[in-house]
Short mmCIF file of C-alpha atoms in Angstrom, two decimals:
data_model
loop_
_atom_site.label_atom_id
_atom_site.label_comp_id
_atom_site.label_asym_id
_atom_site.label_seq_id
_atom_site.Cartn_x
_atom_site.Cartn_y
_atom_site.Cartn_z
CA MET A 1 -0.11 -0.05 -0.07
CA ARG A 2 2.87 2.09 0.74
CA ARG A 3 4.64 1.42 -2.16
CA ALA A 4 1.73 2.09 -4.38
CA ALA A 5 1.50 5.49 -2.52
CA ALA A 6 4.63 6.34 -2.96
CA ALA A 7 4.77 5.26 -6.62
CA ALA A 8 1.73 7.41 -7.08
CA ALA A 9 3.38 10.38 -5.26
CA ALA A 10 6.69 10.13 -7.33
CA LYS A 11 4.48 10.18 -10.59
CA VAL A 12 2.51 13.39 -9.26
CA LEU A 13 5.91 15.00 -8.24
CA SER A 14 7.45 13.94 -11.54
CA CYS A 15 4.85 15.46 -13.94
CA TYR A 16 4.76 18.48 -11.73
CA LEU A 17 8.26 19.29 -12.48
CA ALA A 18 7.86 18.51 -16.24
CA LEU A 19 5.04 20.91 -15.95
CA LEU A 20 7.11 23.59 -14.26
CA CYS A 21 9.95 23.01 -17.02
CA LEU A 22 7.04 23.08 -19.99
CA LEU A 23 5.93 26.44 -18.27
CA SER A 24 9.29 28.02 -18.15
CA VAL A 25 9.66 27.06 -21.77
CA CYS A 26 6.39 28.70 -22.72
CA LEU A 27 7.29 31.96 -21.10
CA CYS A 28 10.82 31.97 -22.58
CA SER A 29 9.88 30.84 -26.07
CA GLY A 30 10.92 32.87 -28.77
CA THR A 31 12.79 35.41 -26.58
CA GLU A 32 16.20 34.44 -27.86
CA ASP A 33 15.21 35.12 -31.51
CA THR A 34 13.55 38.14 -30.99
CA CYS A 35 15.59 41.57 -31.51
CA TYR A 36 14.82 44.98 -30.86
CA ILE A 37 16.68 47.77 -32.98
CA ARG A 38 16.27 51.22 -31.47
CA PHE A 39 17.21 54.60 -33.25
CA ASN A 40 16.79 57.57 -30.82
CA PHE A 41 17.45 60.99 -32.75
CA THR A 42 16.96 65.03 -31.93
CA VAL A 43 16.50 67.63 -34.79
CA LYS A 44 17.17 71.06 -33.54
CA ASP A 45 15.79 73.91 -36.03
CA LEU A 46 18.46 76.18 -37.28
CA SER A 47 20.85 74.92 -34.77
CA LEU A 48 24.85 74.98 -35.19
CA HIS A 49 24.72 71.12 -34.00
CA CYS A 50 21.14 70.66 -35.37
CA TYR A 51 21.24 66.61 -35.50
CA GLU A 52 21.87 64.10 -32.83
CA GLY A 53 21.13 60.26 -32.85
CA GLN A 54 21.66 57.03 -31.56
CA CYS A 55 21.54 53.60 -32.62
CA SER A 56 21.05 50.29 -30.24
CA VAL A 57 20.57 46.77 -30.39
CA ASN A 58 18.46 45.28 -27.07
CA GLY A 59 19.32 48.03 -25.05
CA LYS A 60 23.03 48.16 -26.15
CA PRO A 61 24.31 51.29 -27.78
CA PHE A 62 26.30 50.49 -31.20
CA LEU A 63 26.10 53.87 -33.35
CA GLN A 64 26.28 57.38 -32.23
CA TYR A 65 25.62 60.09 -34.92
CA LYS A 66 26.78 63.79 -34.58
CA ASP A 67 27.81 66.27 -36.80
CA ASN A 68 26.92 64.31 -39.80
CA LYS A 69 29.42 61.61 -38.71
CA ALA A 70 28.79 58.49 -37.26
CA LYS A 71 31.16 56.99 -34.23
CA PRO A 72 31.19 53.14 -33.40
CA LEU A 73 30.29 52.54 -29.78
CA GLY A 74 31.46 49.43 -27.92
CA ASN A 75 32.26 45.98 -29.34
CA LEU A 76 29.34 45.89 -31.36
CA GLY A 77 29.76 49.15 -33.06
CA MET A 78 33.33 48.06 -33.93
CA GLU A 79 32.37 44.76 -35.36
CA VAL A 80 30.51 46.60 -38.12
CA ASN A 81 32.13 49.76 -38.57
CA ALA A 82 33.90 48.98 -41.72
CA THR A 83 31.41 47.58 -43.62
CA LYS A 84 29.34 48.91 -46.49
CA ALA A 85 26.41 48.85 -44.94
CA TRP A 86 27.73 51.23 -42.03
CA GLU A 87 28.24 53.66 -44.72
CA ASP A 88 24.73 53.20 -46.01
CA LEU A 89 23.58 53.60 -42.61
CA THR A 90 25.29 56.69 -41.98
CA GLU A 91 24.05 58.30 -45.22
CA THR A 92 20.53 56.80 -44.63
CA ILE A 93 20.09 58.57 -40.98
CA LYS A 94 21.70 62.07 -42.62
CA GLY A 95 19.06 61.89 -45.42
CA LEU A 96 16.02 61.46 -42.99
CA LEU A 97 17.32 64.09 -39.97
CA GLU A 98 17.69 66.64 -42.88
CA GLU A 99 13.98 65.84 -44.40
CA LEU A 100 12.78 65.82 -40.85
CA ASN A 101 14.53 69.30 -40.24
CA LYS A 102 13.13 70.49 -43.47
CA ASN A 103 9.57 69.96 -42.21
CA LEU A 104 10.33 71.18 -38.73
CA HIS A 105 11.51 74.57 -40.19
CA ASN A 106 8.85 74.89 -43.22
CA MET A 107 6.07 74.24 -40.95
CA LYS A 108 3.14 77.09 -41.34
CA SER A 109 1.80 76.59 -37.62
CA TRP A 110 4.50 78.21 -36.09
CA PRO A 111 3.99 81.86 -34.53
CA VAL A 112 6.40 84.08 -36.64
CA LYS A 113 8.46 84.79 -33.37
CA THR A 114 9.18 81.37 -32.51
CA LYS A 115 10.17 80.19 -36.12
CA GLY A 116 13.62 78.27 -35.98
CA ASN A 117 13.21 77.41 -32.37
CA HIS A 118 11.61 74.45 -31.78
CA ILE A 119 13.12 70.96 -31.55
CA LEU A 120 11.70 67.53 -32.58
CA GLU A 121 12.62 64.43 -30.75
CA GLY A 122 11.83 60.98 -31.92
CA THR A 123 12.12 57.42 -31.63
CA LEU A 124 12.30 54.38 -33.91
CA VAL A 125 11.87 50.71 -32.79
CA LEU A 126 12.10 48.16 -35.39
CA GLN A 127 11.57 44.34 -33.95
CA TYR A 128 12.89 41.04 -35.55
CA GLU A 129 11.74 37.46 -34.92
CA GLN A 130 14.28 35.00 -36.30
CA GLY A 131 16.32 37.78 -38.10
CA ARG A 132 13.20 39.17 -39.99
CA LEU A 133 11.87 42.11 -39.31
CA SER A 134 8.04 41.81 -37.89
CA ASP A 135 7.15 45.22 -36.74
CA SER A 136 8.00 48.88 -36.20
CA PHE A 137 6.77 52.11 -34.85
CA TRP A 138 7.94 55.84 -34.84
CA THR A 139 7.28 58.27 -31.60
CA PHE A 140 7.80 61.77 -32.47
CA THR A 141 7.52 64.68 -29.77
CA ILE A 142 7.66 68.51 -30.52
CA ASP A 143 9.06 71.02 -28.06
CA ARG A 144 8.33 68.18 -25.46
CA GLN A 145 4.54 68.64 -25.49
CA HIS A 146 3.03 67.46 -28.92
CA SER A 147 3.23 63.71 -29.40
CA PHE A 148 2.49 61.56 -32.41
CA HIS A 149 2.96 58.01 -33.50
CA PHE A 150 3.63 56.72 -37.06
CA TYR A 151 2.89 52.74 -38.18
CA PRO A 152 5.03 52.14 -41.47
CA THR A 153 3.50 48.95 -42.16
CA ASN A 154 -0.11 50.76 -42.87
CA LYS A 155 1.10 54.42 -43.13
CA LEU A 156 -1.25 55.36 -40.17
CA TRP A 157 -0.62 57.96 -37.77
CA ASP A 158 -1.91 58.19 -34.14
CA PRO A 159 -3.76 60.25 -33.15
CA PRO A 160 -5.02 60.43 -36.96
CA GLN A 161 -5.04 63.64 -38.70
CA HIS A 162 -8.81 64.74 -37.90
CA LYS A 163 -8.17 64.32 -34.24
CA ALA A 164 -4.81 66.03 -34.17
CA ASN A 165 -4.06 69.65 -33.46
CA SER A 166 -2.75 71.90 -36.12
CA ILE A 167 0.93 71.40 -35.63
CA ILE A 168 0.55 67.73 -35.43
CA ARG A 169 -1.70 67.76 -38.46
CA GLU A 170 0.73 69.41 -40.78
CA PHE A 171 3.45 67.49 -39.59
CA GLU A 172 1.17 64.17 -40.65
CA ASN A 173 -0.01 65.85 -44.18
CA SER A 174 3.61 65.65 -45.73
CA ILE A 175 3.06 62.62 -47.94
CA ASP A 176 6.59 63.15 -48.86
CA LEU A 177 7.74 62.66 -45.02
CA GLU A 178 5.17 59.66 -44.96
CA ASP A 179 6.93 57.93 -47.77
CA HIS A 180 10.80 59.01 -46.46
CA LEU A 181 9.56 57.25 -42.94
CA SER A 182 8.20 53.92 -44.49
CA MET A 183 11.38 53.68 -46.50
CA PHE A 184 13.51 54.18 -43.82
CA SER A 185 12.42 51.89 -41.62
CA MET A 186 11.26 49.02 -43.57
CA GLY A 187 14.06 49.57 -46.35
CA ASP A 188 17.32 51.10 -46.00
CA PHE A 189 17.37 51.27 -42.47
CA ASN A 190 16.02 47.54 -41.93
CA ASN A 191 18.27 46.35 -44.74
CA CYS A 192 21.75 47.95 -43.06
CA HIS A 193 20.42 45.94 -39.71
CA ASN A 194 19.65 42.66 -41.19
CA MET A 195 23.34 42.66 -42.31
CA PHE A 196 24.59 43.80 -38.73
CA LEU A 197 22.68 41.14 -37.58
CA LYS A 198 24.57 38.55 -39.50
CA LEU A 199 27.82 40.23 -38.65
CA TRP A 200 27.40 40.41 -34.86
CA LYS A 201 29.03 37.70 -32.99
CA ASP A 202 26.95 38.17 -29.80
CA VAL A 203 23.77 39.94 -29.63
CA PRO A 204 22.52 41.35 -26.08
CA ARG A 205 19.56 39.91 -24.42
CA SER A 206 16.41 42.03 -25.03
CA THR A 207 15.50 44.79 -22.81
CA ILE A 208 12.62 45.91 -24.53
CA THR A 209 10.33 48.70 -22.00
CA ALA A 210 7.01 48.24 -21.33
CA GLN A 211 6.16 51.27 -23.18
CA ASP A 212 7.82 49.73 -26.46
CA ILE A 213 5.67 46.67 -25.92
CA ALA A 214 2.82 48.87 -25.46
CA GLN A 215 3.33 50.45 -28.83
CA LEU A 216 4.32 47.27 -30.90
CA THR A 217 0.92 45.83 -29.47
CA SER A 218 -0.82 49.28 -30.68
CA ALA A 219 0.30 48.65 -34.12
CA ASN A 220 -0.87 44.93 -33.94
CA THR A 221 -4.17 45.85 -33.31
CA THR A 222 -4.45 48.62 -35.34
CA SER A 223 -2.88 46.36 -38.46
CA THR A 224 -5.92 43.83 -37.52
CA THR A 225 -8.36 46.38 -37.43
CA VAL A 226 -7.35 48.05 -40.69
CA ASN A 227 -6.69 45.01 -42.92
CA GLY A 228 -8.34 42.12 -40.93
CA THR A 229 -5.50 40.05 -40.33
CA SER A 230 -2.69 39.96 -37.43
CA SER A 231 0.89 41.11 -38.25
CA VAL A 232 1.92 38.70 -35.29
CA PRO A 233 3.94 36.38 -36.91
CA ASP A 234 2.97 32.77 -37.62
CA SER A 235 6.03 31.31 -35.72
CA GLN A 236 4.22 32.74 -32.44
CA HIS A 237 1.32 31.24 -33.06
CA LEU A 238 2.61 27.96 -33.84
CA LYS A 239 4.72 28.25 -30.75
CA ALA A 240 2.13 29.22 -28.58
CA ASN A 241 -0.69 26.32 -29.98
CA TRP A 242 2.13 23.20 -29.32
CA SER A 243 3.08 24.69 -25.83
CA LEU A 244 -0.98 24.93 -24.89
CA PHE A 245 -1.34 21.52 -26.50
CA LEU A 246 1.18 20.07 -24.51
CA LEU A 247 0.11 21.86 -21.56
CA LEU A 248 -3.15 20.61 -21.46
CA ILE A 249 -1.94 17.13 -22.06
CA LEU A 250 0.05 16.96 -18.81
CA ILE A 251 -2.46 18.67 -17.00
CA ARG A 252 -5.01 15.68 -17.92
CA PHE A 253 -2.41 13.28 -17.13
CA ILE A 254 -1.96 14.59 -13.92
CA ILE A 255 -5.47 14.80 -13.08
#
C-alpha cells in the first residue's frame, strides 16, 4: 500500500516538475529569437549642431550620430563599422534627419516669433523575429508637448489627422515625409541592420520596455483593425498552440 502511494506521489511529482519546465519554456519561447533595434534622435531647427542620434540593439548602443558623422560604440559598433552597410546607414540617417529638419522649419503653424527655435525628438523601434523584420513604429515629440506616432506598415498616424492639433496635423500631412519614414524603417535602415545581425557575434538579450511593448501591441491592433489580419508572425502562433497542447496533455495526465 505504501509502495503504491509512494509510486503515485513520485508520478505526481515528476509530472509537476515537467509541468514547471514546460511553463518555463512557454514563457521564454521565442525570446532568444526576438531582437529590437532602436534609433533615438533629436533635430534642432536652425541650430549649429542640429542633428543627433543613437542606435542600439536590445538596449546596447552601437552607433552615435553627431555632426553628420557616425561613431561606433562598444564591440558591437566596432564589429560592423568597416562595412558597406555602416556607410549606407550613415547616409540614410543623414538624409532622414535633413528631411525632418526641413519639415520642422517649414511648418506654417508656428508663430513668426518662435520660428527657428523648435526641437523634434523621435524614436524608431524595429522588432525582428528570427532575423526578419516583423514590426516597427515611430514616436515623435515636438517641443516636448506635441506627441504622435507613425506605423509604417499601414502608413497610419496616431492620433489621426482629424483628431490632431494643427501642428501635428501639418506634420502628418506631408506625403513626402510619410513615404520617407516608411522607406527608412522598412527599406534602407532595415536592410543595414539585417546585415549587422548576420555579422554580430554576440547580440545582447532583449531589454524592451513596457512602453515599447504597448506601442507594438497598438501597431498590431491597428493592423488587425484595418486589414482584418494580424501582423504577429505565424511562428509565434505555432509555438503558442503547441505549448498549449502539451500543457493540456500534462494537466490531463496529472488529474
